[in-house]
PDB file of C-alpha atoms in Angstrom:
ATOM      1  CA  MET U   1     -45.256  21.753  -7.252  1.00 42.00           C
ATOM      2  CA  THR U   2     -44.046  18.164  -6.881  1.00 43.00           C
ATOM      3  CA  ASP U   3     -40.448  19.233  -7.404  1.00 47.00           C
ATOM      4  CA  ASN U   4     -40.763  21.870  -4.709  1.00 49.00           C
ATOM      5  CA  ARG U   5     -42.142  19.315  -2.269  1.00 55.00           C
ATOM      6  CA  GLY U   6     -39.278  16.971  -3.088  1.00 46.00           C
ATOM      7  CA  ILE U   7     -36.724  19.708  -2.506  1.00 42.00           C
ATOM      8  CA  GLU U   8     -38.385  20.667   0.779  1.00 50.00           C
ATOM      9  CA  SER U   9     -38.385  17.008   1.903  1.00 48.00           C
ATOM     10  CA  LEU U  10     -34.694  16.660   1.105  1.00 41.00           C
ATOM     11  CA  LYS U  11     -33.955  19.919   2.918  1.00 50.00           C
ATOM     12  CA  SER U  12     -35.926  18.758   5.944  1.00 53.00           C
ATOM     13  CA  PHE U  13     -34.098  15.414   5.944  1.00 48.00           C
ATOM     14  CA  ASP U  14     -30.754  17.168   5.571  1.00 58.00           C
ATOM     15  CA  ASP U  15     -31.537  19.538   8.443  1.00 61.00           C
ATOM     16  CA  SER U  16     -32.574  16.637  10.679  1.00 65.00           C
ATOM     17  CA  PHE U  17     -29.444  14.677   9.806  1.00 68.00           C
ATOM     18  CA  SER U  18     -27.226  17.665  10.530  1.00 69.00           C
ATOM     19  CA  LYS U  19     -28.595  17.860  14.081  1.00 76.00           C
ATOM     20  CA  LEU U  20     -27.386  14.367  14.976  1.00 84.00           C
ATOM     21  CA  PRO U  21     -24.526  14.380  17.495  1.00 87.00           C
ATOM     22  CA  ASP U  22     -21.085  13.280  16.321  1.00 89.00           C
ATOM     23  CA  HIS U  23     -21.111   9.940  18.127  1.00 88.00           C
ATOM     24  CA  ILE U  24     -24.338   8.929  16.326  1.00 90.00           C
ATOM     25  CA  LEU U  25     -22.916  10.024  12.969  1.00 90.00           C
ATOM     26  CA  VAL U  26     -19.805   7.955  13.638  1.00 90.00           C
ATOM     27  CA  GLU U  27     -21.920   4.854  14.322  1.00 91.00           C
ATOM     28  CA  ILE U  28     -23.792   5.442  11.044  1.00 89.00           C
ATOM     29  CA  PHE U  29     -20.725   6.110   8.912  1.00 89.00           C
ATOM     30  CA  ILE U  30     -18.735   3.070  10.039  1.00 89.00           C
ATOM     31  CA  ARG U  31     -21.620   0.886   8.849  1.00 91.00           C
ATOM     32  CA  VAL U  32     -21.401   2.304   5.330  1.00 88.00           C
ATOM     33  CA  PRO U  33     -19.106   0.352   2.932  1.00 89.00           C
ATOM     34  CA  ILE U  34     -15.598   1.799   2.953  1.00 87.00           C
ATOM     35  CA  SER U  35     -15.896   2.578  -0.771  1.00 87.00           C
ATOM     36  CA  GLY U  36     -18.404   5.326   0.110  1.00 88.00           C
ATOM     37  CA  TRP U  37     -16.374   7.032   2.823  1.00 90.00           C
ATOM     38  CA  ALA U  38     -14.562   9.430   0.502  1.00 89.00           C
ATOM     39  CA  GLN U  39     -17.878  10.730  -0.863  1.00 89.00           C
ATOM     40  CA  ILE U  40     -19.406  11.045   2.597  1.00 86.00           C
ATOM     41  CA  SER U  41     -16.464  13.070   3.860  1.00 88.00           C
ATOM     42  CA  CYS U  42     -17.037  15.611   1.051  1.00 88.00           C
ATOM     43  CA  VAL U  43     -20.676  16.346   1.938  1.00 85.00           C
ATOM     44  CA  ARG U  44     -20.148  18.555   4.988  1.00 85.00           C
ATOM     45  CA  LYS U  45     -17.222  20.161   6.740  1.00 88.00           C
ATOM     46  CA  GLN U  46     -18.449  18.579   9.989  1.00 88.00           C
ATOM     47  CA  TRP U  47     -18.323  15.116   8.390  1.00 87.00           C
ATOM     48  CA  ALA U  48     -14.888  15.771   6.906  1.00 90.00           C
ATOM     49  CA  ASN U  49     -13.648  16.655  10.386  1.00 92.00           C
ATOM     50  CA  LEU U  50     -15.007  13.353  11.705  1.00 91.00           C
ATOM     51  CA  PHE U  51     -13.003  11.424   9.099  1.00 91.00           C
ATOM     52  CA  ARG U  52      -9.902  13.430  10.014  1.00 92.00           C
ATOM     53  CA  GLY U  53     -10.335  12.721  13.711  1.00 90.00           C
ATOM     54  CA  GLU U  54      -9.323   9.749  15.832  1.00 92.00           C
ATOM     55  CA  CYS U  55     -12.796   8.901  17.192  1.00 93.00           C
ATOM     56  CA  LEU U  56     -14.303   7.600  13.929  1.00 94.00           C
ATOM     57  CA  TRP U  57     -11.270   5.469  13.056  1.00 94.00           C
ATOM     58  CA  ARG U  58     -11.065   4.037  16.558  1.00 93.00           C
ATOM     59  CA  ALA U  59     -14.725   3.009  16.285  1.00 94.00           C
ATOM     60  CA  ALA U  60     -14.206   1.577  12.787  1.00 94.00           C
ATOM     61  CA  LEU U  61     -11.187  -0.369  14.000  1.00 92.00           C
ATOM     62  CA  LEU U  62     -13.144  -1.824  16.901  1.00 91.00           C
ATOM     63  CA  ARG U  63     -16.087  -2.774  14.662  1.00 92.00           C
ATOM     64  CA  MET U  64     -14.174  -4.312  11.762  1.00 91.00           C
ATOM     65  CA  TYR U  65     -11.171  -5.738  13.622  1.00 90.00           C
ATOM     66  CA  PRO U  66     -12.251  -6.294  17.243  1.00 88.00           C
ATOM     67  CA  LEU U  67      -9.158  -8.360  18.078  1.00 83.00           C
ATOM     68  CA  ALA U  68      -6.805  -5.587  16.956  1.00 81.00           C
ATOM     69  CA  ASN U  69      -6.978  -3.874  20.344  1.00 76.00           C
ATOM     70  CA  GLN U  70      -5.543  -6.997  21.951  1.00 76.00           C
ATOM     71  CA  ALA U  71      -2.396  -6.763  19.836  1.00 74.00           C
ATOM     72  CA  LYS U  72       0.726  -5.758  21.705  1.00 77.00           C
ATOM     73  CA  ARG U  73       3.006  -3.028  20.470  1.00 79.00           C
ATOM     74  CA  TRP U  74       5.818  -4.396  18.393  1.00 82.00           C
ATOM     75  CA  PRO U  75       9.477  -3.374  18.186  1.00 90.00           C
ATOM     76  CA  GLY U  76      11.183  -2.367  14.996  1.00 92.00           C
ATOM     77  CA  PRO U  77      11.765   0.688  12.791  1.00 95.00           C
ATOM     78  CA  ILE U  78       8.251   0.926  11.260  1.00 94.00           C
ATOM     79  CA  PRO U  79       5.740   2.684  13.576  1.00 90.00           C
ATOM     80  CA  ARG U  80       2.168   1.511  13.999  1.00 89.00           C
ATOM     81  CA  GLY U  81       0.567   4.955  14.161  1.00 89.00           C
ATOM     82  CA  LEU U  82      -2.941   5.998  15.179  1.00 91.00           C
ATOM     83  CA  SER U  83      -6.253   4.264  14.486  1.00 92.00           C
ATOM     84  CA  LYS U  84      -6.624   5.467  10.882  1.00 93.00           C
ATOM     85  CA  ARG U  85      -3.206   4.104  10.015  1.00 94.00           C
ATOM     86  CA  ARG U  86      -3.932   0.824  11.783  1.00 93.00           C
ATOM     87  CA  TYR U  87      -7.270   0.480   9.968  1.00 94.00           C
ATOM     88  CA  ALA U  88      -5.545   1.013   6.606  1.00 93.00           C
ATOM     89  CA  ALA U  89      -2.858  -1.538   7.489  1.00 93.00           C
ATOM     90  CA  LEU U  90      -5.399  -4.167   8.514  1.00 91.00           C
ATOM     91  CA  HIS U  91      -7.471  -3.490   5.383  1.00 90.00           C
ATOM     92  CA  VAL U  92      -4.351  -4.016   3.239  1.00 91.00           C
ATOM     93  CA  SER U  93      -3.451  -7.198   5.112  1.00 90.00           C
ATOM     94  CA  LYS U  94      -6.914  -8.641   4.643  1.00 88.00           C
ATOM     95  CA  HIS U  95      -7.521  -7.702   1.014  1.00 86.00           C
ATOM     96  CA  ILE U  96      -4.059  -7.839  -0.593  1.00 88.00           C
ATOM     97  CA  PHE U  97      -2.272 -10.636   1.268  1.00 85.00           C
ATOM     98  CA  ALA U  98      -3.363 -14.180   1.996  1.00 73.00           C
ATOM     99  CA  LEU U  99      -1.317 -15.560   4.892  1.00 64.00           C
ATOM    100  CA  ASP U 100      -3.238 -18.751   5.680  1.00 58.00           C
ATOM    101  CA  GLY U 101      -6.292 -16.667   6.517  1.00 57.00           C
ATOM    102  CA  GLU U 102      -4.376 -14.611   9.088  1.00 62.00           C
ATOM    103  CA  ILE U 103      -4.784 -10.839   9.111  1.00 64.00           C
ATOM    104  CA  ASP U 104      -1.291  -9.672   9.949  1.00 83.00           C
ATOM    105  CA  GLU U 105      -1.175  -6.012  10.917  1.00 89.00           C
ATOM    106  CA  ILE U 106       2.605  -5.883  10.654  1.00 91.00           C
ATOM    107  CA  VAL U 107       2.448  -6.885   6.992  1.00 93.00           C
ATOM    108  CA  GLY U 108      -0.057  -4.108   6.291  1.00 94.00           C
ATOM    109  CA  HIS U 109       2.086  -1.455   7.956  1.00 95.00           C
ATOM    110  CA  THR U 110       5.157  -2.652   6.088  1.00 96.00           C
ATOM    111  CA  PHE U 111       3.282  -2.495   2.770  1.00 97.00           C
ATOM    112  CA  LEU U 112       2.163   1.092   3.477  1.00 97.00           C
ATOM    113  CA  PHE U 113       5.683   2.075   4.548  1.00 97.00           C
ATOM    114  CA  LEU U 114       7.346   0.700   1.413  1.00 97.00           C
ATOM    115  CA  LYS U 115       4.722   2.147  -0.941  1.00 97.00           C
ATOM    116  CA  GLU U 116       5.051   5.618   0.582  1.00 96.00           C
ATOM    117  CA  GLN U 117       8.858   5.526   0.536  1.00 97.00           C
ATOM    118  CA  LEU U 118       8.944   4.492  -3.133  1.00 96.00           C
ATOM    119  CA  GLU U 119       6.681   7.403  -4.026  1.00 93.00           C
ATOM    120  CA  LEU U 120       8.971  10.002  -2.417  1.00 93.00           C
ATOM    121  CA  SER U 121      10.980  12.242  -4.743  1.00 88.00           C
ATOM    122  CA  THR U 122      13.950  11.684  -2.413  1.00 91.00           C
ATOM    123  CA  MET U 123      13.506   7.920  -2.145  1.00 92.00           C
ATOM    124  CA  PRO U 124      16.220   6.170  -0.118  1.00 92.00           C
ATOM    125  CA  PRO U 125      18.264   3.450  -1.870  1.00 92.00           C
ATOM    126  CA  SER U 126      16.181   0.316  -2.312  1.00 93.00           C
ATOM    127  CA  GLY U 127      18.725  -1.728  -0.353  1.00 92.00           C
ATOM    128  CA  ILE U 128      18.104   0.408   2.719  1.00 93.00           C
ATOM    129  CA  LEU U 129      14.327   0.075   2.303  1.00 95.00           C
ATOM    130  CA  HIS U 130      14.608  -3.684   1.921  1.00 96.00           C
ATOM    131  CA  GLY U 131      16.812  -3.896   4.995  1.00 95.00           C
ATOM    132  CA  THR U 132      14.225  -1.917   6.970  1.00 96.00           C
ATOM    133  CA  LEU U 133      11.542  -4.456   6.023  1.00 97.00           C
ATOM    134  CA  ILE U 134      13.755  -7.366   7.028  1.00 97.00           C
ATOM    135  CA  ASP U 135      14.718  -5.728  10.342  1.00 96.00           C
ATOM    136  CA  GLN U 136      11.050  -5.074  11.116  1.00 95.00           C
ATOM    137  CA  PHE U 137      10.078  -8.725  10.728  1.00 95.00           C
ATOM    138  CA  ILE U 138      13.125 -10.083  12.543  1.00 95.00           C
ATOM    139  CA  ALA U 139      12.492  -7.654  15.442  1.00 94.00           C
ATOM    140  CA  CYS U 140       8.962  -9.071  15.645  1.00 91.00           C
ATOM    141  CA  GLY U 141      10.253 -12.609  16.060  1.00 91.00           C
ATOM    142  CA  LYS U 142      10.031 -13.843  12.467  1.00 92.00           C
ATOM    143  CA  SER U 143      12.746 -16.213  11.293  1.00 95.00           C
ATOM    144  CA  ARG U 144      15.198 -15.088   8.631  1.00 95.00           C
ATOM    145  CA  ASP U 145      13.445 -17.291   6.059  1.00 96.00           C
ATOM    146  CA  MET U 146      10.026 -15.927   6.985  1.00 94.00           C
ATOM    147  CA  ALA U 147      11.336 -12.339   6.954  1.00 95.00           C
ATOM    148  CA  ASP U 148      12.740 -12.907   3.463  1.00 95.00           C
ATOM    149  CA  GLU U 149       9.468 -14.404   2.200  1.00 94.00           C
ATOM    150  CA  LEU U 150       7.281 -11.675   3.702  1.00 94.00           C
ATOM    151  CA  ALA U 151       9.536  -8.896   2.410  1.00 96.00           C
ATOM    152  CA  SER U 152       9.443 -10.428  -1.092  1.00 96.00           C
ATOM    153  CA  GLN U 153       5.643 -10.667  -1.010  1.00 95.00           C
ATOM    154  CA  ILE U 154       5.394  -7.029   0.040  1.00 97.00           C
ATOM    155  CA  TRP U 155       7.750  -5.825  -2.702  1.00 97.00           C
ATOM    156  CA  LEU U 156       5.771  -7.728  -5.343  1.00 97.00           C
ATOM    157  CA  ALA U 157       2.434  -6.442  -4.031  1.00 96.00           C
ATOM    158  CA  VAL U 158       3.644  -2.824  -3.962  1.00 97.00           C
ATOM    159  CA  LEU U 159       5.092  -3.032  -7.480  1.00 97.00           C
ATOM    160  CA  ASP U 160       1.860  -4.534  -8.805  1.00 96.00           C
ATOM    161  CA  ASP U 161      -0.247  -1.905  -6.990  1.00 95.00           C
ATOM    162  CA  MET U 162       1.438   1.079  -8.619  1.00 95.00           C
ATOM    163  CA  GLU U 163      -0.260   3.053 -11.367  1.00 94.00           C
ATOM    164  CA  GLU U 164       1.137   2.937 -14.889  1.00 94.00           C
ATOM    165  CA  ASN U 165       2.443   6.486 -15.065  1.00 96.00           C
ATOM    166  CA  GLU U 166       5.710   8.313 -15.627  1.00 95.00           C
ATOM    167  CA  GLN U 167       6.614   8.267 -11.938  1.00 95.00           C
ATOM    168  CA  THR U 168       6.322   4.462 -11.826  1.00 96.00           C
ATOM    169  CA  PHE U 169       8.352   4.133 -15.029  1.00 97.00           C
ATOM    170  CA  MET U 170      11.143   6.281 -13.573  1.00 95.00           C
ATOM    171  CA  LEU U 171      11.067   4.276 -10.349  1.00 96.00           C
ATOM    172  CA  LEU U 172      11.303   0.916 -12.136  1.00 97.00           C
ATOM    173  CA  THR U 173      14.149   2.208 -14.302  1.00 96.00           C
ATOM    174  CA  ARG U 174      16.012   3.371 -11.205  1.00 95.00           C
ATOM    175  CA  LEU U 175      15.469   0.024  -9.475  1.00 95.00           C
ATOM    176  CA  ALA U 176      16.672  -1.846 -12.573  1.00 95.00           C
ATOM    177  CA  LEU U 177      19.831   0.237 -12.973  1.00 93.00           C
ATOM    178  CA  GLU U 178      20.616   0.569  -9.281  1.00 91.00           C
ATOM    179  CA  GLU U 179      23.900  -1.037  -8.309  1.00 81.00           C
ATOM    180  CA  ASP U 180      23.379  -4.453  -6.770  1.00 72.00           C
ATOM    181  CA  VAL U 181      25.361  -4.115  -3.546  1.00 72.00           C
ATOM    182  CA  PHE U 182      26.156  -7.529  -2.082  1.00 74.00           C
ATOM    183  CA  LEU U 183      24.519  -8.065   1.261  1.00 83.00           C
ATOM    184  CA  PRO U 184      24.188 -11.301   3.238  1.00 89.00           C
ATOM    185  CA  TYR U 185      20.922 -13.230   3.222  1.00 90.00           C
ATOM    186  CA  PRO U 186      18.191 -12.149   3.869  1.00 92.00           C
ATOM    187  CA  TYR U 187      19.183  -8.506   3.299  1.00 93.00           C
ATOM    188  CA  SER U 188      19.497  -8.856  -0.482  1.00 91.00           C
ATOM    189  CA  ARG U 189      16.308  -8.535  -2.524  1.00 89.00           C
ATOM    190  CA  SER U 190      15.078 -11.872  -3.809  1.00 91.00           C
ATOM    191  CA  ILE U 191      15.399 -12.834  -7.457  1.00 92.00           C
ATOM    192  CA  LYS U 192      11.582 -12.789  -7.674  1.00 94.00           C
ATOM    193  CA  VAL U 193      11.505  -9.071  -6.848  1.00 96.00           C
ATOM    194  CA  GLN U 194      14.286  -8.174  -9.265  1.00 95.00           C
ATOM    195  CA  TRP U 195      12.620 -10.265 -11.980  1.00 96.00           C
ATOM    196  CA  ARG U 196       9.302  -8.411 -11.516  1.00 97.00           C
ATOM    197  CA  VAL U 197      11.017  -5.023 -11.910  1.00 97.00           C
ATOM    198  CA  PHE U 198      12.451  -5.976 -15.316  1.00 97.00           C
ATOM    199  CA  GLU U 199       9.283  -7.811 -16.332  1.00 97.00           C
ATOM    200  CA  LYS U 200       7.150  -4.696 -15.791  1.00 97.00           C
ATOM    201  CA  LEU U 201       9.653  -2.495 -17.597  1.00 96.00           C
ATOM    202  CA  PHE U 202       9.799  -4.753 -20.673  1.00 96.00           C
ATOM    203  CA  THR U 203       6.038  -5.346 -20.841  1.00 94.00           C
ATOM    204  CA  ASP U 204       3.950  -2.591 -19.219  1.00 95.00           C
ATOM    205  CA  PHE U 205       6.446   0.210 -19.980  1.00 95.00           C
ATOM    206  CA  ARG U 206       8.273  -1.055 -23.049  1.00 92.00           C
ATOM    207  CA  ASP U 207       7.073   1.856 -25.220  1.00 92.00           C
ATOM    208  CA  CYS U 208       8.514   4.341 -22.721  1.00 94.00           C
ATOM    209  CA  LEU U 209      12.097   3.096 -23.186  1.00 94.00           C
ATOM    210  CA  ASN U 210      14.175   4.810 -25.848  1.00 93.00           C
ATOM    211  CA  SER U 211      16.821   2.800 -27.666  1.00 92.00           C
ATOM    212  CA  GLU U 212      19.694   3.775 -25.364  1.00 93.00           C
ATOM    213  CA  ASP U 213      17.731   3.163 -22.154  1.00 93.00           C
ATOM    214  CA  TYR U 214      16.469  -0.145 -23.509  1.00 95.00           C
ATOM    215  CA  GLN U 215      19.994  -1.382 -24.205  1.00 94.00           C
ATOM    216  CA  ASP U 216      21.182  -0.283 -20.740  1.00 94.00           C
ATOM    217  CA  VAL U 217      18.314  -2.022 -18.964  1.00 95.00           C
ATOM    218  CA  LEU U 218      18.616  -5.106 -21.173  1.00 95.00           C
ATOM    219  CA  ALA U 219      22.330  -5.349 -20.391  1.00 94.00           C
ATOM    220  CA  CYS U 220      21.527  -5.287 -16.658  1.00 94.00           C
ATOM    221  CA  ALA U 221      18.907  -7.980 -17.169  1.00 95.00           C
ATOM    222  CA  LYS U 222      21.304 -10.210 -19.113  1.00 93.00           C
ATOM    223  CA  ASN U 223      23.918  -9.778 -16.404  1.00 91.00           C
ATOM    224  CA  MET U 224      21.443 -10.686 -13.680  1.00 91.00           C
ATOM    225  CA  PHE U 225      19.402 -13.497 -15.254  1.00 92.00           C
ATOM    226  CA  GLN U 226      20.581 -16.490 -17.239  1.00 85.00           C
ATOM    227  CA  LEU U 227      17.480 -16.823 -19.412  1.00 89.00           C
ATOM    228  CA  ILE U 228      15.761 -13.777 -20.902  1.00 93.00           C
ATOM    229  CA  PRO U 229      12.147 -14.148 -22.149  1.00 94.00           C
ATOM    230  CA  PRO U 230      11.774 -13.378 -25.877  1.00 93.00           C
ATOM    231  CA  VAL U 231       9.328 -10.557 -25.114  1.00 91.00           C
ATOM    232  CA  TRP U 232      12.093  -8.729 -23.240  1.00 93.00           C
ATOM    233  CA  LEU U 233      14.228  -8.938 -26.380  1.00 90.00           C
ATOM    234  CA  GLY U 234      11.487  -7.402 -28.500  1.00 83.00           C
ATOM    235  CA  TYR U 235      10.386 -10.636 -30.167  1.00 81.00           C
TER     236      TYR U 235
END
């Protein structure tokens, strides 16, 4: 009897909730922590459509980042996209990077761009990707030194954000063995980025390297760096 009443109450609540207009649902959903959005979008087809649409993300953008609408469009090869993309970029900028407390939307978009490109089966050469990052920052008025620093930070953050799976192992191996084409500063990847690639291969993915691959990667590392940590040598 009690169970039946509970089920009826839940059904009544669900029916009432389903009658709310979309604009009210949007105002409710954007006040729920972002960690719960994926679950909410799976409850009803109507709710899933809201999360696929522009209206909800525009409202979320305005609520969480009210100054974002004042930002001017920027030049450069990396597009800004619609509200969902902008929200994701600002979320990345706020929670992954610490630029003197500044939430830099450009950095977030560049992070998303690089991460997506590295995950493609037909990934462009890393030198082209790095050059795209540099061009984006220079087009936005950053100095060459600042462009180099920001691009390095983004590379390191993307590499650290990747899951430890076969795809990441293959990517790191490709990056380690890729020919180092000489390009003028700041279009060459920084030593910090190249170091992190080898560091992750020889620590996080060491067991994935067979003897021949290990020797090939180790030879590249010895050619690139003067001092090799003992752990890279298997000690």
